[in-house]
Coordinates of C-alpha atoms in Angstrom, one line a residue:
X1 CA -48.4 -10.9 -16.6
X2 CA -47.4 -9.5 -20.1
X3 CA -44.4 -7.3 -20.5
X4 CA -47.0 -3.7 -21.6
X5 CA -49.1 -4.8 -18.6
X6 CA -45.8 -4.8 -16.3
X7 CA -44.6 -1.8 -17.3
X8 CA -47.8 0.3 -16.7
X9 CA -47.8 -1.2 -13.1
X10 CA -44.4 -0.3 -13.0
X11 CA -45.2 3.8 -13.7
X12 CA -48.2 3.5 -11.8
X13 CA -46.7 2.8 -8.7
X14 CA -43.7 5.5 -9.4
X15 CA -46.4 8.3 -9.7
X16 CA -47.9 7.5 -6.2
X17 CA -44.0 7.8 -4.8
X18 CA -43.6 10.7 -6.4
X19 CA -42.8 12.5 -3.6
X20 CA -40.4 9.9 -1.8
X21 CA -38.7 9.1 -5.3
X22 CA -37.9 13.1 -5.4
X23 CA -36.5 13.0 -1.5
X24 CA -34.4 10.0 -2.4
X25 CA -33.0 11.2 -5.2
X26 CA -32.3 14.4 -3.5
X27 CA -30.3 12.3 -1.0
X28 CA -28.6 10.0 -3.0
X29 CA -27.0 12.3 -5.4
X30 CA -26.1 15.8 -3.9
X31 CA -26.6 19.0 -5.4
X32 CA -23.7 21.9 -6.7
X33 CA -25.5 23.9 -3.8
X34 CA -25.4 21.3 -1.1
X35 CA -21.8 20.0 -1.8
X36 CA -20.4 23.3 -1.4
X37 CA -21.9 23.9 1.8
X38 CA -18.9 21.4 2.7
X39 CA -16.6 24.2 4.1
X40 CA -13.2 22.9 5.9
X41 CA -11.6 25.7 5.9
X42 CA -11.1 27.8 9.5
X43 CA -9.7 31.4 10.5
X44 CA -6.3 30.0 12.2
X45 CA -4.6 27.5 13.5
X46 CA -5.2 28.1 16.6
X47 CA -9.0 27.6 15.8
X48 CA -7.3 24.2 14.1
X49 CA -5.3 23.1 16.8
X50 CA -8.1 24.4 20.0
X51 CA -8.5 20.7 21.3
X52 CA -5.2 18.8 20.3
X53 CA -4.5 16.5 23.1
X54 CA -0.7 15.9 25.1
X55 CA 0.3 12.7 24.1
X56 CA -0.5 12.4 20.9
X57 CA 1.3 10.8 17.6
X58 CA 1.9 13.7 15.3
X59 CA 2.7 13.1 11.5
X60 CA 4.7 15.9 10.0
X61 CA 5.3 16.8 6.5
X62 CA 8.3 17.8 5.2
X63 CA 12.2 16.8 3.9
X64 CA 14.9 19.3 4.9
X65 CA 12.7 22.6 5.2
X66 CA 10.9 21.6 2.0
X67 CA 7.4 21.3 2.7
X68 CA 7.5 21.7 5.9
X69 CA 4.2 22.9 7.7
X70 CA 5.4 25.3 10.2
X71 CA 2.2 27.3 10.7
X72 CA 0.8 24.7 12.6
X73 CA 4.1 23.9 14.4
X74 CA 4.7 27.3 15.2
X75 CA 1.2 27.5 17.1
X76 CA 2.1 24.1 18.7
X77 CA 4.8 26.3 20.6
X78 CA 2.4 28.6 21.7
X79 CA 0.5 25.8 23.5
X80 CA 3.2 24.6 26.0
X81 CA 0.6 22.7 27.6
X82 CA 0.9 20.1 24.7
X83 CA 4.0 17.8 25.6
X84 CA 4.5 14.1 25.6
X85 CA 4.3 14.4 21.8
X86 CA 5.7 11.3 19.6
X87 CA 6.6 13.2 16.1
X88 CA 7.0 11.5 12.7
X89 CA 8.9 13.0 10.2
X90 CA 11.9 12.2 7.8
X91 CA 13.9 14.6 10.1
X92 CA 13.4 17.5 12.6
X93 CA 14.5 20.6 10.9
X94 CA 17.1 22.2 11.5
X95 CA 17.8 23.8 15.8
X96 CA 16.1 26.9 14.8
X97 CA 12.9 25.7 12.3
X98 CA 10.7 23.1 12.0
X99 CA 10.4 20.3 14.5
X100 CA 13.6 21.4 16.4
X101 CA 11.3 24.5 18.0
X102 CA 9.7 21.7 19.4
X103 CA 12.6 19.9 20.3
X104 CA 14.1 23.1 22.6
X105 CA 10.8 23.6 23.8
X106 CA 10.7 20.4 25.3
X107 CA 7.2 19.5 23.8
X108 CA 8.2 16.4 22.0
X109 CA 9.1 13.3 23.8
X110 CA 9.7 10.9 21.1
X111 CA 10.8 11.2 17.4
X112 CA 10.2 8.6 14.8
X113 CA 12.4 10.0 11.8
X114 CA 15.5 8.6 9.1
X115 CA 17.6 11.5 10.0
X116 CA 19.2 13.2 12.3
X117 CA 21.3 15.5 10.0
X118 CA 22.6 18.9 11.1
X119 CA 20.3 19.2 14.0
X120 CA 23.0 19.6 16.6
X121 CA 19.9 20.3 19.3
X122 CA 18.3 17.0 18.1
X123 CA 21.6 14.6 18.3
X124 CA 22.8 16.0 21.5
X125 CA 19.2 15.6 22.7
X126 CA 19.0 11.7 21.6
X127 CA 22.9 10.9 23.2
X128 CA 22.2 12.3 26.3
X129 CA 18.7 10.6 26.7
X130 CA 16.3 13.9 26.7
X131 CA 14.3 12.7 23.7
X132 CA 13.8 8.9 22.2
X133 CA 14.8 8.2 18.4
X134 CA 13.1 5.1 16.7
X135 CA 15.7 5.9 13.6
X136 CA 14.1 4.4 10.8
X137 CA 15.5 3.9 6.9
X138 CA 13.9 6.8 5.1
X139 CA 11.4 4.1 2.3
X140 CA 10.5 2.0 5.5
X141 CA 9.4 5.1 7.0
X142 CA 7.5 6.3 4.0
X143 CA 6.0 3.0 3.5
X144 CA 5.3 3.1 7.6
X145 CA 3.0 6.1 7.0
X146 CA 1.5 5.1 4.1
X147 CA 0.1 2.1 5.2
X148 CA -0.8 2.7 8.2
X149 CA -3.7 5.1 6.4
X150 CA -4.7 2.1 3.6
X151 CA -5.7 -0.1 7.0
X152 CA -2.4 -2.0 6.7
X153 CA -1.3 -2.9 9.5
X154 CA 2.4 -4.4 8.9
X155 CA 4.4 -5.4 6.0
X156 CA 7.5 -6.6 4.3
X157 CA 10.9 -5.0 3.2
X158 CA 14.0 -6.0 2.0
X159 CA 15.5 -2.8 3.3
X160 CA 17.8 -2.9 6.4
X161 CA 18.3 -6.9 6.9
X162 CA 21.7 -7.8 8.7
X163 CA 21.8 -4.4 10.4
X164 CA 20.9 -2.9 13.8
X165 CA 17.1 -2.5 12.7
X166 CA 16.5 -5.9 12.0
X167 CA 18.9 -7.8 15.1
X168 CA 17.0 -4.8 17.6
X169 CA 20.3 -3.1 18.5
X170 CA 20.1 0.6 18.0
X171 CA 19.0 2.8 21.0
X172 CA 15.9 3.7 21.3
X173 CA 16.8 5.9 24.3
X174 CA 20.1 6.9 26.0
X175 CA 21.4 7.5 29.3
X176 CA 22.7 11.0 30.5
X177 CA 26.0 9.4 29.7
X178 CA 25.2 8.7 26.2
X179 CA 25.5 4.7 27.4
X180 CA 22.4 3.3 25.7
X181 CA 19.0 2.9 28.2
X182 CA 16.6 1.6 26.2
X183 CA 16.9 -0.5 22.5
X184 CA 15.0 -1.6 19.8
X185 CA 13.1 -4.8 19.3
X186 CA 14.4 -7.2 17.2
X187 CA 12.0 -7.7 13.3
X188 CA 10.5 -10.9 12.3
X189 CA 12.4 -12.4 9.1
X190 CA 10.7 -14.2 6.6
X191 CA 11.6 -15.2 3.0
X192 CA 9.9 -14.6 -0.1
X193 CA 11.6 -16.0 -3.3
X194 CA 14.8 -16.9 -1.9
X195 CA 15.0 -13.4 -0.4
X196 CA 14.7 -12.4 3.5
X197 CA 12.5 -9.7 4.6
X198 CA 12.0 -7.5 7.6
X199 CA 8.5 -7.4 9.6
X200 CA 7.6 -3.4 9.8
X201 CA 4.1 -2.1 11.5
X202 CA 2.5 0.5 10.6
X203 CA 2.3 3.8 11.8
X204 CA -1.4 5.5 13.2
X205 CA -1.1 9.5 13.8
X206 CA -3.2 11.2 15.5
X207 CA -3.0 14.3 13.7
X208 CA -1.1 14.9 10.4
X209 CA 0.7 18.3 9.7
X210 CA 0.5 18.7 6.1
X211 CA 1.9 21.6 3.8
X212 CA 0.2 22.3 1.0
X213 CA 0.5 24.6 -2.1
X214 CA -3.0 24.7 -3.3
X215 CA -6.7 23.2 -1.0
X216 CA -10.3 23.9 -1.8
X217 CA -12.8 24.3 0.9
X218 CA -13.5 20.2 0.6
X219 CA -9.8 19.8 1.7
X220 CA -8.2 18.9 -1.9
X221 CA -4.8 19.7 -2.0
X222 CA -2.2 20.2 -5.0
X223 CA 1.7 19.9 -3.8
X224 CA 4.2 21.7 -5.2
X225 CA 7.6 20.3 -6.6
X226 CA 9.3 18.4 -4.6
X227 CA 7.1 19.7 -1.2
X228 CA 5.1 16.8 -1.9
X229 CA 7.5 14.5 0.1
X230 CA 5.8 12.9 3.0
X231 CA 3.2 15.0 2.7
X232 CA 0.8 12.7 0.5
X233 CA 1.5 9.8 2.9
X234 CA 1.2 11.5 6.0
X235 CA -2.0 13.4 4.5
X236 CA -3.4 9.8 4.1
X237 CA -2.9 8.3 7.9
X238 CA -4.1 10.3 10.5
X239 CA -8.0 10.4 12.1
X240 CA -7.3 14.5 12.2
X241 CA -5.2 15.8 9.0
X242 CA -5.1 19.4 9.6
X243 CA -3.5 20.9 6.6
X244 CA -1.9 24.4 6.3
X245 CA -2.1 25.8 2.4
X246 CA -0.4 28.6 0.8
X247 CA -3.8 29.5 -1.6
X248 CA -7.1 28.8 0.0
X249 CA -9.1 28.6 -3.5
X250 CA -12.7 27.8 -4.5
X251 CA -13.8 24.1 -5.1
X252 CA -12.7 23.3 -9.1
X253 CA -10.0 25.7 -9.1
X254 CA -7.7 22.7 -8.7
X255 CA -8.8 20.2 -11.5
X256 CA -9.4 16.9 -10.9
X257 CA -5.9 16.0 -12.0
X258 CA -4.0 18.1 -10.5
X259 CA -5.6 16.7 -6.7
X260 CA -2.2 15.3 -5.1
X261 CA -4.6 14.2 -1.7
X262 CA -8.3 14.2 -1.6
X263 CA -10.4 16.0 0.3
X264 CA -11.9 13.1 2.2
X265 CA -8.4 12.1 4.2
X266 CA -8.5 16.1 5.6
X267 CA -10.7 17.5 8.3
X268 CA -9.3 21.1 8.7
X269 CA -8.1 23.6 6.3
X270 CA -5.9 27.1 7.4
X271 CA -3.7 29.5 5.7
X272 CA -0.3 29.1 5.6
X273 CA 1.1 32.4 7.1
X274 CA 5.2 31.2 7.4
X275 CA 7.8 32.1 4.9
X276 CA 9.5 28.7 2.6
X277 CA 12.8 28.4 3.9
X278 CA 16.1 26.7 2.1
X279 CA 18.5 25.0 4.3
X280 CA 21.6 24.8 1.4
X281 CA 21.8 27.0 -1.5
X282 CA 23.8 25.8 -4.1
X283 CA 24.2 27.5 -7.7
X284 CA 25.5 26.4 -11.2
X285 CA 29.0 27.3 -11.7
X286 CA 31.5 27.7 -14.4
X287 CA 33.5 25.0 -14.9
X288 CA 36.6 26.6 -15.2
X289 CA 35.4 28.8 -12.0
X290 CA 38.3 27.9 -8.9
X291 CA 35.1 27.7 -6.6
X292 CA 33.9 25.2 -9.1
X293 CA 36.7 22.5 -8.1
X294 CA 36.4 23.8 -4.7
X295 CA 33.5 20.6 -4.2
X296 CA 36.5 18.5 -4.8
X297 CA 38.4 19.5 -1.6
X298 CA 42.1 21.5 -2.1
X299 CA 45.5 20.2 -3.1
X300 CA 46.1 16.5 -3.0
X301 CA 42.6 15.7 -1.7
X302 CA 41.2 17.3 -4.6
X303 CA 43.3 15.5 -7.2
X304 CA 42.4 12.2 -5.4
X305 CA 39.0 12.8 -5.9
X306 CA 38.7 14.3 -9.4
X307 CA 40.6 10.7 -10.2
X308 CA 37.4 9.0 -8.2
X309 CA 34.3 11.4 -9.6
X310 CA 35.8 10.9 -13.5
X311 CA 36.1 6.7 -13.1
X312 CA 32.5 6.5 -11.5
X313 CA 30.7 8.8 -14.9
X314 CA 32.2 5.5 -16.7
X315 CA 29.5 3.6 -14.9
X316 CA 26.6 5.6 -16.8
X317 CA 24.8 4.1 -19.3
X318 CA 23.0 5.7 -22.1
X319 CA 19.2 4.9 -21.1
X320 CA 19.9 4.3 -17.4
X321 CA 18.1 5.3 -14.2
X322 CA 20.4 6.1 -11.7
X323 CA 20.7 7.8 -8.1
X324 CA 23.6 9.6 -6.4
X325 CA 24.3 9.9 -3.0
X326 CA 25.5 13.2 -0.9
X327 CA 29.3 14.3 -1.8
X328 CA 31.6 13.0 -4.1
X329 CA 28.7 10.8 -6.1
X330 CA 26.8 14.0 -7.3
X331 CA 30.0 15.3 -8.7
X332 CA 29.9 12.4 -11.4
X333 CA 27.3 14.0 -13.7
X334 CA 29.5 16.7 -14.8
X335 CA 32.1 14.1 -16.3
X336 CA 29.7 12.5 -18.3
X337 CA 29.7 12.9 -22.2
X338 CA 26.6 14.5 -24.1
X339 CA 26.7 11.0 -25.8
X340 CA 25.4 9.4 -22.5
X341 CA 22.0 10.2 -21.4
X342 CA 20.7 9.3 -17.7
X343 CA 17.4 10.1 -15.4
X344 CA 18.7 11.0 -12.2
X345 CA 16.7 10.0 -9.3
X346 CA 16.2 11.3 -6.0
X347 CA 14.7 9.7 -3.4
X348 CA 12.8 13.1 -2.0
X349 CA 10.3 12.2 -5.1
X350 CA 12.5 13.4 -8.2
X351 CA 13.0 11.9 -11.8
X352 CA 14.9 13.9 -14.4
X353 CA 17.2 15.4 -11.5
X354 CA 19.0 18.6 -13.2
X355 CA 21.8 21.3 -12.4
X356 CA 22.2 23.3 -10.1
X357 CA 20.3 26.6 -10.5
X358 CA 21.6 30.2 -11.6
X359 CA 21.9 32.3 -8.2
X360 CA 17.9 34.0 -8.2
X361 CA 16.7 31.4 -10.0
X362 CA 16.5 29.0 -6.8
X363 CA 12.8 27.4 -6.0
X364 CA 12.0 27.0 -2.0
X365 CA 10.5 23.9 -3.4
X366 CA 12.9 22.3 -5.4
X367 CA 16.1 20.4 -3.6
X368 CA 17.6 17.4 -3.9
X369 CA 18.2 14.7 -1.5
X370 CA 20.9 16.6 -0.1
X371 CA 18.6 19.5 0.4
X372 CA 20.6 21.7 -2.1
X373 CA 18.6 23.7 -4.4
X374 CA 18.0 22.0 -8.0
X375 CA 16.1 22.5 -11.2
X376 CA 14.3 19.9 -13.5
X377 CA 15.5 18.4 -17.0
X378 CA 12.8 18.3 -19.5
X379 CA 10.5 15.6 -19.0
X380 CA 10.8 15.1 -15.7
X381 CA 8.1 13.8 -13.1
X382 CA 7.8 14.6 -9.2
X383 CA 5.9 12.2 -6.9
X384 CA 6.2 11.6 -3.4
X385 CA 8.5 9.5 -1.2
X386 CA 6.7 6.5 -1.0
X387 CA 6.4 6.3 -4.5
X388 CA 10.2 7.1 -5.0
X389 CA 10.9 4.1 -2.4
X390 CA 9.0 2.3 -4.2
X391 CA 10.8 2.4 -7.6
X392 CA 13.9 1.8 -5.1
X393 CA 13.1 -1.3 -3.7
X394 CA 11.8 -2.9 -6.4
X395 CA 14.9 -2.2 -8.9
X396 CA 13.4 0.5 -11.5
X397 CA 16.8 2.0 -10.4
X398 CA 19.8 0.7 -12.5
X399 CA 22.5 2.5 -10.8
X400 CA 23.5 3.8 -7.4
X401 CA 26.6 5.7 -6.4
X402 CA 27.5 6.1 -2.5
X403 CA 30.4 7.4 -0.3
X404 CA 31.8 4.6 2.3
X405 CA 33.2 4.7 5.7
X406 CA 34.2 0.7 5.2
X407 CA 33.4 -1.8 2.6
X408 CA 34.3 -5.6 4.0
X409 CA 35.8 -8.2 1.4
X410 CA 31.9 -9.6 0.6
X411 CA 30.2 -6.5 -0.6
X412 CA 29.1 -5.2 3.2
X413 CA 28.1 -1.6 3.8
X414 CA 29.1 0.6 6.5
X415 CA 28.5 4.5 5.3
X416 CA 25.7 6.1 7.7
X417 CA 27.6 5.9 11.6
X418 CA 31.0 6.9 13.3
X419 CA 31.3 6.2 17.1
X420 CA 30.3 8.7 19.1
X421 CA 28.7 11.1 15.9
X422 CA 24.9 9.8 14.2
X423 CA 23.5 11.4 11.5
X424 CA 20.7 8.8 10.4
X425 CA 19.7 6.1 7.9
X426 CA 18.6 8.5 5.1
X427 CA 17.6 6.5 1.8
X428 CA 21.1 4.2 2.1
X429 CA 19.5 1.6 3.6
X430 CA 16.9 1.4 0.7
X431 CA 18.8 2.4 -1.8
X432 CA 20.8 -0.8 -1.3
X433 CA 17.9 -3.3 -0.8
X434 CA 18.1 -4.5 -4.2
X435 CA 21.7 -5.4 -5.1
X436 CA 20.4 -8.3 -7.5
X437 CA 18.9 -5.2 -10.0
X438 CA 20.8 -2.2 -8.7
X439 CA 24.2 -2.0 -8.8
X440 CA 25.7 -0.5 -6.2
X441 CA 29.0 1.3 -6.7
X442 CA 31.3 3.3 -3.8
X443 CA 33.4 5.7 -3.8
X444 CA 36.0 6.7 -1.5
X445 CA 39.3 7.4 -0.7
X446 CA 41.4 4.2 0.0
X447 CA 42.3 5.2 3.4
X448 CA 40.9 7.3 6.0
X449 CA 42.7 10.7 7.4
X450 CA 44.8 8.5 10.3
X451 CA 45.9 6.0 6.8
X452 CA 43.2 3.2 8.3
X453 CA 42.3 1.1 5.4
X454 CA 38.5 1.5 4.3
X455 CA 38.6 -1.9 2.5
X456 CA 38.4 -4.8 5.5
X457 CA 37.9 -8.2 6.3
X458 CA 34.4 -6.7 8.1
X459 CA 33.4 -3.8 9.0
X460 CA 33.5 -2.3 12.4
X461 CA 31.0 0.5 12.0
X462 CA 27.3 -0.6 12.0
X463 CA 26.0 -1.8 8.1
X464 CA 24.5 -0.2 5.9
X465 CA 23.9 -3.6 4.3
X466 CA 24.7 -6.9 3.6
X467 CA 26.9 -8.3 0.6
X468 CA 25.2 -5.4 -1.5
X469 CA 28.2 -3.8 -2.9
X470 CA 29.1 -4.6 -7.1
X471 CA 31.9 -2.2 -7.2
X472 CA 34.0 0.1 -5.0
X473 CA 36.5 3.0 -6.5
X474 CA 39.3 4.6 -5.2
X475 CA 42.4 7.1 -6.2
X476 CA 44.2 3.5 -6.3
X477 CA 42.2 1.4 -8.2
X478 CA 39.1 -0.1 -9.1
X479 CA 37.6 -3.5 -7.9
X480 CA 34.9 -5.8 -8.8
X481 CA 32.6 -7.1 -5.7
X482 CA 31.4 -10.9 -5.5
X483 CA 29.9 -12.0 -2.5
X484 CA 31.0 -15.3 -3.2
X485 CA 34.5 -14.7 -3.9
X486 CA 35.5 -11.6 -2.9
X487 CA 37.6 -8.6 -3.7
X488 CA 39.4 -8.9 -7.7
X489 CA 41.4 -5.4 -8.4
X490 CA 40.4 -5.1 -12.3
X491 CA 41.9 -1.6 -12.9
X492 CA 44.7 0.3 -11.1
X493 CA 46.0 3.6 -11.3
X494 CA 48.9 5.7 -13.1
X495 CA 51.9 5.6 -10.6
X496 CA 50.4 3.0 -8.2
X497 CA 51.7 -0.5 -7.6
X498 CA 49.6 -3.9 -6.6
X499 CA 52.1 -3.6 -3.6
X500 CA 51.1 -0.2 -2.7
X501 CA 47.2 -1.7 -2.9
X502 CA 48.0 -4.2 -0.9
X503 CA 49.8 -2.4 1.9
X504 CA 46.5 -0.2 2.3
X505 CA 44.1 -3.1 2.0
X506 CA 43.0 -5.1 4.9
X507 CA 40.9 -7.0 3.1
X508 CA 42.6 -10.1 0.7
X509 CA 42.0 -9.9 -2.9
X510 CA 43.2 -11.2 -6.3
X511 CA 44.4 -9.4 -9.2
X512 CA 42.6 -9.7 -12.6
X513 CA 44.8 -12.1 -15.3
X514 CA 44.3 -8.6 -17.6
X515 CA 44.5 -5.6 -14.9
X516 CA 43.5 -3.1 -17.0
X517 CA 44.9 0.8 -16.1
X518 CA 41.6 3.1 -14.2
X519 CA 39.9 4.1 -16.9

């Protein structure tokens, strides 16, 4: 048949289907009318929440009271009928807000979280067995939840090998007694490129709590700052993502861009109706303000840590990325010369970490992994957790700088447990995944308050991890880390003596041929 003679069959047969080509059309591609008659949006959460189930696996938003969606918690309470809950979060609030209402109400019977923190309700809960912890590193638990709603069902992490996650010792539940009832399964080990991993499943929720700062009527959402968190992730997993927003707005009113989770991971849409709360306030001071040292401690405490904080700005690099840990490791920044320029991370989804704010000037949804209130350099970027664990793990970070409770002679970590007092995992166990691109430096005074040395042989307290420690500073001195060889003191202080060093040091170590006075 010739081509013209085709294509007349061809238009011949498309007029007699007229009327079927219209309807298919009309299906295939829908119309500005029919998409907005898409409308997830209900009266209250109570309306949201009208046949949540006991039992179930709820994913909640949030770090510190940033983000947090307590609308839908708050109406959680006012079910009491809903118990047997296991919650996911990076922590529980604090014992009056978020999760901890749930806590004291007794509605929760398992949490999945990195941190404990300052929720006294939440740690005496856990010791005396009234509520299980699976206490998981902060990026494992980001990665958990993120997963789990990509149809992954397990996967790989350097984070938290040689330590009670991976040999299956921590508690998972206590006795009245605090004597441990219940503990954790040991991980699957496996090694990729010379380097061992940890097996970690996935998480599934339920339902997924999710804060949001902006959704449309399809269930878009826009985060906020640093409220984006676990938010995203969490958003992503569950089979009923109920999110609370602060603006309800019209389809388009959030560009394209500017969508942080698409409308097709949410079902429900309410207002948010709670106030933002901050857990730590904490304002730019004047340098030459007493309550500026005050950070520092009083006395000789302060003078020993001044020494520490000014060694450890020597380790910034002009260019570098680098993240600081709670305590004396955000201190460093202000020793550092306008010469030397460095992106601060932190791991709550932050690049191009600032200052402290001017008191009124704080943001609800801006803190730093510490929960204190911050502001942004120019230039910087926010993202959420995962994605900050992600640059983590895989070394975009050249620089980290933690506090210590022990440091053993071959670089091992102990910094997140004392007998008898659990805080959590935090980012630490992530943080120092990646000792091969990140250096890791500590700081901490050389002895404890009862004149225990820090530096030992191996450490008693549980790890942080394994042979992952380039550097550690003290008021004493400064030493170099090699897990092959040991401890090497390469700088010591004004005043001090190797002698002194040694008599506070359990841990052997040589002395460098050119011991150089701490910088």
């Amino acid at each position: 048949m010739s081509s013209t003679a085709l294509r007349f069959r061809t238009a011949r047969a498309y007029t007699r289907n007229s009327s079927k080509q219209s309807i298919l059309l009309a299906r295939t591609f829908a119309s500005t009318t029919r998409r907005y008659e898409i409308n997830k949006v209900l009266p209250s959460a109570a309306e949201a929440l009208k046949d949540m189930k006991p039992n179930s696996t709820v994913l909640c938003g949030g770090f510190g009271l940033c983000g947090v969606p307590d609308t839908l918690i708050d109406e959680v309470i006012n079910k009491p009928e809903i118990t047997g809950i296991t919650a996911v979060s990076n922590n529980a609030g604090t014992d009056t807000s978020g999760l901890g209402k749930l806590l004291k109400t007794k509605q929760i019977k398992k949490m999945i979280a990195s941190y404990i923190g300052e929720n006294k309700t939440f740690e005496k809960m856990y010791l005396t067995g009234e509520v299980e912890l699976e206490l998981t590193p902060q990026g494992t638990l980001a990665e958990r939840c993120a997963s789990g709603g990509k149809g992954i069902p397990a996967f790989y992490t350097p984070a938290a090998f040689g330590t009670v996650v991976q040999t299956g010792e921590l508690p998972l539940k206590n006795n009245p007694d605090g004597t441990p009832h219940q503990y954790s399964y040991p991980k699957d080990v496996k090694v990729f490129d010379g380097k061992q991993y940890l097996l970690e499943e996935s998480i599934k929720g339920d339902y997924a709590f999710v804060k949001a700062y902006k959704a449309d009527k399809l269930g878009n959402c826009q985060f906020r700052l640093t409220a984006n968190n676990f938010n995203g992730a969490m958003g992503r997993n569950a089979k009923m993502t109920i999110v609370e927003a602060e603006h309800i707005v019209e389809p388009g009113e959030i560009s394209p861009e500017a969508v942080h989770l698409p409308g097709i991971y949410v079902k429900r849409v309410i207002q948010s109706t709670t106030t933002k709360n901050i857990e730590k306030y904490t304002f730019a001071k004047d340098p030459n303000d007493p309550e500026a040292k005050a950070a520092l401690g009083s006395g000789e405490t302060a003078a020993k840590r001044e020494k520490i904080v000014r060694r450890a700005a020597k380790e910034f690099k002009n260019g570098m990325y680098a993240n600081l840990g709670i305590g004396m490791p955000m201190l460093a920044p202000a020793f550092v010369g306008p010469e030397v320029e460095v992106q601060l991370q932190s791991e709550n989804g932050i690049l191009g970490l600032g200052p402290y704010p001017v008191k009124g000037k704080e943001d609800a949804d801006l803190i730093n992994a510490g929960k204190e209130t911050v502001t942004l350099k120019p230039g910087a970027a926010v993202f959420g957790s995962e994605e900050s664990f992600g640059m983590i793990r895989s070394g975009r970070v050249n620089l980290t700088i933690l506090g210590a409770m022990q440091v053993s002679g071959n670089g091992d970590l102990a910094n997140w447990m004392l007998p008898g007092k659990i805080k959590g995992f935090g980012g630490a166990m992530d943080l120092v995944s990646n000792p091969e691109k990140t250096k890791v430096v500590v700081t901490m005074e050389h002895t404890d308050k009862k004149g225990n040395a820090k530096i030992v042989k191996q450490c008693a307290f549980p790890l942080t991890g394994r042979a992952c420690v380039s550097m550690i500073i003290t008021e004493l001195g400064v030493f170099d880390v090699d897990i092959a060889t040991g401890l090497t003191l390469v700088e010591i202080a004004d005043g001090v003596t190797v002698e002194e060093i040694k008599s506070k040091t359990e841990a052997p170590f040589k002395v460098a041929d050119d011991l150089k006075p701490m910088l």
